Amino acid sequence: MAIRAGTERKLLDAAEELFFTNGIAATSVDAVLDRAGVSSATLYRAYPSKESLVAATLERRRRDWEGTWTAAVAEHGDPRTRLLAVFDALDAYRARTAASRWCAFLGTASEYADAPTEIRVVLDTETSDMRTRLTALAEPLVGTGAQALGEQLTLVVSGALAMRLRDADADTGVARAVAGVLVDEALRAG
């Protein structure tokens, strides 16, 4: 059963802030309800479990991230800068999304040794989307080498996100430079 859009937004905002700042295991459903100012009956009408709330929160974040990345790519004309625009998107997303110390997807994956199906689906979709998109953006540059370059860049992007745990002020400069070297090497090899 659906809930009103405004109520759902409040619920997902509270869940995002608490889950991805304090941790999922450390955040009770009651804490989310208190922060959102909604009743448990309202929550369970839309989300039958904490895991389904986590999955919905991740899915909303995935769509938001995808929009930020799309906008960053659209700002560039040549294939190389379009490919490296993922780092522009990371910087832009971080500047406006304070409810996380690092990547919500990496954080969630680290909390579950064996994630429940609804969470695993969103995590797998996000990873697959990143690989697929990086590969598609690499194709005009390196042709048949795009899949390998997409995989390499997925690792670099994930590493840049993970470094935010070690250094809260870390930016994407080093990751962008590493990615540039990988792109240049792929161009020479191709």
mmCIF file of C-alpha atoms in Angstrom:
data_model
loop_
_atom_site.group_PDB
_atom_site.id
_atom_site.type_symbol
_atom_site.label_atom_id
_atom_site.label_comp_id
_atom_site.label_asym_id
_atom_site.label_seq_id
_atom_site.Cartn_x
_atom_site.Cartn_y
_atom_site.Cartn_z
ATOM 1 C CA MET A 1 0.000 0.000 0.000
ATOM 2 C CA ALA A 2 1.329 3.419 -0.913
ATOM 3 C CA ILE A 3 1.913 6.381 1.356
ATOM 4 C CA ARG A 4 1.794 10.061 0.472
ATOM 5 C CA ALA A 5 4.779 11.390 -1.468
ATOM 6 C CA GLY A 6 5.646 13.953 1.223
ATOM 7 C CA THR A 7 5.561 11.328 3.951
ATOM 8 C CA GLU A 8 7.671 8.973 1.894
ATOM 9 C CA ARG A 9 10.212 11.730 1.236
ATOM 10 C CA LYS A 10 10.463 12.491 4.978
ATOM 11 C CA LEU A 11 10.878 8.808 5.750
ATOM 12 C CA LEU A 12 13.554 8.235 3.094
ATOM 13 C CA ASP A 13 15.372 11.461 4.044
ATOM 14 C CA ALA A 14 15.533 10.343 7.671
ATOM 15 C CA ALA A 15 16.592 6.820 6.722
ATOM 16 C CA GLU A 16 19.295 8.114 4.379
ATOM 17 C CA GLU A 17 20.705 10.486 6.958
ATOM 18 C CA LEU A 18 20.779 7.923 9.757
ATOM 19 C CA PHE A 19 21.680 4.752 7.840
ATOM 20 C CA PHE A 20 24.505 6.298 5.840
ATOM 21 C CA THR A 21 25.945 8.415 8.624
ATOM 22 C CA ASN A 22 25.583 6.182 11.679
ATOM 23 C CA GLY A 23 25.386 2.809 9.931
ATOM 24 C CA ILE A 24 22.462 0.540 9.156
ATOM 25 C CA ALA A 25 23.011 -1.915 11.992
ATOM 26 C CA ALA A 26 23.474 0.943 14.478
ATOM 27 C CA THR A 27 20.250 2.661 13.394
ATOM 28 C CA SER A 28 16.976 1.338 14.708
ATOM 29 C CA VAL A 29 13.715 1.658 12.836
ATOM 30 C CA ASP A 30 12.445 3.645 15.833
ATOM 31 C CA ALA A 31 15.228 6.197 15.304
ATOM 32 C CA VAL A 32 14.181 6.603 11.658
ATOM 33 C CA LEU A 33 10.546 6.976 12.698
ATOM 34 C CA ASP A 34 11.459 9.592 15.324
ATOM 35 C CA ARG A 35 13.581 11.569 12.862
ATOM 36 C CA ALA A 36 10.909 11.418 10.158
ATOM 37 C CA GLY A 37 8.025 12.105 12.508
ATOM 38 C CA VAL A 38 5.899 9.264 11.131
ATOM 39 C CA SER A 39 4.214 6.303 12.759
ATOM 40 C CA SER A 40 5.334 2.709 12.518
ATOM 41 C CA ALA A 41 2.001 1.846 10.858
ATOM 42 C CA THR A 42 2.805 4.338 8.093
ATOM 43 C CA LEU A 43 6.302 2.922 7.650
ATOM 44 C CA TYR A 44 5.186 -0.690 7.496
ATOM 45 C CA ARG A 45 2.384 0.143 5.087
ATOM 46 C CA ALA A 46 5.047 1.082 2.525
ATOM 47 C CA TYR A 47 8.054 -0.966 3.687
ATOM 48 C CA PRO A 48 7.406 -4.335 5.341
ATOM 49 C CA SER A 49 10.908 -4.548 6.839
ATOM 50 C CA LYS A 50 13.985 -2.522 7.699
ATOM 51 C CA GLU A 51 15.729 -4.169 4.747
ATOM 52 C CA SER A 52 13.046 -2.988 2.327
ATOM 53 C CA LEU A 53 13.470 0.543 3.717
ATOM 54 C CA VAL A 54 17.242 0.292 3.213
ATOM 55 C CA ALA A 55 16.694 -0.919 -0.360
ATOM 56 C CA ALA A 56 14.273 1.925 -1.124
ATOM 57 C CA THR A 57 16.692 4.460 0.320
ATOM 58 C CA LEU A 58 19.531 3.053 -1.773
ATOM 59 C CA GLU A 59 17.389 2.980 -4.913
ATOM 60 C CA ARG A 60 16.445 6.628 -4.472
ATOM 61 C CA ARG A 61 20.112 7.497 -3.958
ATOM 62 C CA ARG A 62 21.080 5.469 -7.039
ATOM 63 C CA ARG A 63 18.625 7.397 -9.205
ATOM 64 C CA ASP A 64 19.817 10.710 -7.754
ATOM 65 C CA TRP A 65 23.465 9.798 -8.383
ATOM 66 C CA GLU A 66 22.624 8.722 -11.928
ATOM 67 C CA GLY A 67 21.046 12.135 -12.605
ATOM 68 C CA THR A 68 24.098 13.929 -11.225
ATOM 69 C CA TRP A 69 26.405 11.839 -13.408
ATOM 70 C CA THR A 70 24.223 12.368 -16.498
ATOM 71 C CA ALA A 71 24.360 16.130 -15.974
ATOM 72 C CA ALA A 72 28.150 16.066 -15.587
ATOM 73 C CA VAL A 73 28.602 14.063 -18.791
ATOM 74 C CA ALA A 74 26.276 16.415 -20.686
ATOM 75 C CA GLU A 75 28.558 19.364 -19.871
ATOM 76 C CA HIS A 76 31.366 17.927 -22.001
ATOM 77 C CA GLY A 77 31.708 17.416 -25.722
ATOM 78 C CA ASP A 78 34.762 15.310 -26.330
ATOM 79 C CA PRO A 79 34.814 11.608 -25.441
ATOM 80 C CA ARG A 80 37.771 11.790 -23.025
ATOM 81 C CA THR A 81 36.278 14.500 -20.814
ATOM 82 C CA ARG A 82 32.854 12.825 -20.991
ATOM 83 C CA LEU A 83 34.437 9.636 -19.654
ATOM 84 C CA LEU A 84 36.289 11.459 -16.880
ATOM 85 C CA ALA A 85 33.164 13.465 -15.990
ATOM 86 C CA VAL A 86 32.396 10.744 -13.440
ATOM 87 C CA PHE A 87 34.838 12.613 -11.184
ATOM 88 C CA ASP A 88 33.030 15.919 -11.770
ATOM 89 C CA ALA A 89 29.858 14.099 -10.768
ATOM 90 C CA LEU A 90 31.463 12.685 -7.611
ATOM 91 C CA ASP A 91 32.567 16.170 -6.587
ATOM 92 C CA ALA A 92 29.161 17.677 -7.352
ATOM 93 C CA TYR A 93 27.299 14.909 -5.538
ATOM 94 C CA ARG A 94 29.484 15.156 -2.484
ATOM 95 C CA ALA A 95 29.057 18.930 -2.340
ATOM 96 C CA ARG A 96 25.288 18.617 -2.000
ATOM 97 C CA THR A 97 24.859 15.293 -0.190
ATOM 98 C CA ALA A 98 26.116 15.545 3.365
ATOM 99 C CA ALA A 99 24.275 12.503 4.734
ATOM 100 C CA SER A 100 27.144 10.078 4.320
ATOM 101 C CA ARG A 101 30.770 9.762 5.320
ATOM 102 C CA TRP A 102 31.451 7.820 2.142
ATOM 103 C CA CYS A 103 29.677 5.832 -0.546
ATOM 104 C CA ALA A 104 26.304 4.554 0.686
ATOM 105 C CA PHE A 105 26.597 1.517 -1.592
ATOM 106 C CA LEU A 106 30.057 0.525 -0.344
ATOM 107 C CA GLY A 107 28.935 1.179 3.218
ATOM 108 C CA THR A 108 25.872 -1.003 2.826
ATOM 109 C CA ALA A 109 27.842 -3.795 1.162
ATOM 110 C CA SER A 110 30.342 -3.718 4.035
ATOM 111 C CA GLU A 111 27.571 -4.106 6.615
ATOM 112 C CA TYR A 112 26.107 -7.274 5.126
ATOM 113 C CA ALA A 113 28.125 -10.449 4.703
ATOM 114 C CA ASP A 114 25.127 -11.840 2.838
ATOM 115 C CA ALA A 115 22.784 -9.001 1.936
ATOM 116 C CA PRO A 116 19.046 -9.680 1.821
ATOM 117 C CA THR A 117 17.725 -10.025 -1.730
ATOM 118 C CA GLU A 118 16.082 -6.596 -1.958
ATOM 119 C CA ILE A 119 19.321 -4.889 -0.897
ATOM 120 C CA ARG A 120 21.536 -7.144 -3.046
ATOM 121 C CA VAL A 121 19.458 -6.241 -6.123
ATOM 122 C CA VAL A 122 20.076 -2.503 -5.637
ATOM 123 C CA LEU A 123 23.777 -2.992 -4.873
ATOM 124 C CA ASP A 124 24.239 -5.197 -7.946
ATOM 125 C CA THR A 125 22.306 -2.748 -10.122
ATOM 126 C CA GLU A 126 24.460 0.167 -9.003
ATOM 127 C CA THR A 127 27.684 -1.735 -9.673
ATOM 128 C CA SER A 128 26.481 -3.012 -13.027
ATOM 129 C CA ASP A 129 25.263 0.436 -14.053
ATOM 130 C CA MET A 130 28.635 1.970 -13.204
ATOM 131 C CA ARG A 131 30.564 -0.630 -15.209
ATOM 132 C CA THR A 132 28.170 -0.442 -18.136
ATOM 133 C CA ARG A 133 28.185 3.326 -18.261
ATOM 134 C CA LEU A 134 31.953 3.669 -17.957
ATOM 135 C CA THR A 135 32.353 1.043 -20.673
ATOM 136 C CA ALA A 136 29.900 2.838 -22.971
ATOM 137 C CA LEU A 137 31.665 6.161 -22.399
ATOM 138 C CA ALA A 138 35.045 4.526 -23.086
ATOM 139 C CA GLU A 139 33.960 2.897 -26.345
ATOM 140 C CA PRO A 140 34.287 5.982 -28.584
ATOM 141 C CA LEU A 141 37.844 6.365 -27.323
ATOM 142 C CA VAL A 142 39.210 2.839 -27.252
ATOM 143 C CA GLY A 143 36.750 0.649 -29.146
ATOM 144 C CA THR A 144 37.192 -2.988 -28.216
ATOM 145 C CA GLY A 145 39.307 -2.047 -25.199
ATOM 146 C CA ALA A 146 36.317 -0.312 -23.624
ATOM 147 C CA GLN A 147 35.285 -3.202 -21.395
ATOM 148 C CA ALA A 148 38.728 -3.513 -19.812
ATOM 149 C CA LEU A 149 38.991 0.254 -19.355
ATOM 150 C CA GLY A 150 35.470 0.386 -17.892
ATOM 151 C CA GLU A 151 36.432 -2.262 -15.348
ATOM 152 C CA GLN A 152 39.636 -0.414 -14.442
ATOM 153 C CA LEU A 153 37.793 2.866 -14.004
ATOM 154 C CA THR A 154 35.137 1.190 -11.853
ATOM 155 C CA LEU A 155 37.941 0.162 -9.514
ATOM 156 C CA VAL A 156 39.419 3.682 -9.483
ATOM 157 C CA VAL A 157 36.030 5.300 -8.769
ATOM 158 C CA SER A 158 35.330 2.784 -5.979
ATOM 159 C CA GLY A 159 38.770 3.422 -4.517
ATOM 160 C CA ALA A 160 38.208 7.173 -4.571
ATOM 161 C CA LEU A 161 34.939 6.694 -2.702
ATOM 162 C CA ALA A 162 36.554 4.374 -0.156
ATOM 163 C CA MET A 163 39.367 6.860 0.509
ATOM 164 C CA ARG A 164 36.796 9.208 1.989
ATOM 165 C CA LEU A 165 36.772 6.959 5.052
ATOM 166 C CA ARG A 166 40.479 7.500 5.554
ATOM 167 C CA ASP A 167 40.482 11.203 4.743
ATOM 168 C CA ALA A 168 37.243 13.146 5.105
ATOM 169 C CA ASP A 169 38.683 15.948 2.959
ATOM 170 C CA ALA A 170 39.873 13.683 0.148
ATOM 171 C CA ASP A 171 38.953 14.971 -3.269
ATOM 172 C CA THR A 172 38.936 13.218 -6.610
ATOM 173 C CA GLY A 173 42.185 14.755 -7.882
ATOM 174 C CA VAL A 174 44.372 11.677 -7.434
ATOM 175 C CA ALA A 175 41.701 9.317 -8.761
ATOM 176 C CA ARG A 176 41.139 11.573 -11.773
ATOM 177 C CA ALA A 177 44.893 11.573 -12.481
ATOM 178 C CA VAL A 178 45.074 7.771 -12.203
ATOM 179 C CA ALA A 179 42.054 7.444 -14.477
ATOM 180 C CA GLY A 180 43.682 9.794 -16.989
ATOM 181 C CA VAL A 181 46.791 7.599 -17.072
ATOM 182 C CA LEU A 182 44.635 4.517 -17.651
ATOM 183 C CA VAL A 183 42.741 6.266 -20.455
ATOM 184 C CA ASP A 184 45.988 7.435 -22.105
ATOM 185 C CA GLU A 185 47.475 3.934 -21.850
ATOM 186 C CA ALA A 186 44.349 2.407 -23.376
ATOM 187 C CA LEU A 187 44.545 4.927 -26.223
ATOM 188 C CA ARG A 188 48.206 4.030 -26.874
ATOM 189 C CA ALA A 189 47.444 0.307 -26.744
ATOM 190 C CA GLY A 190 44.444 0.633 -29.055
#
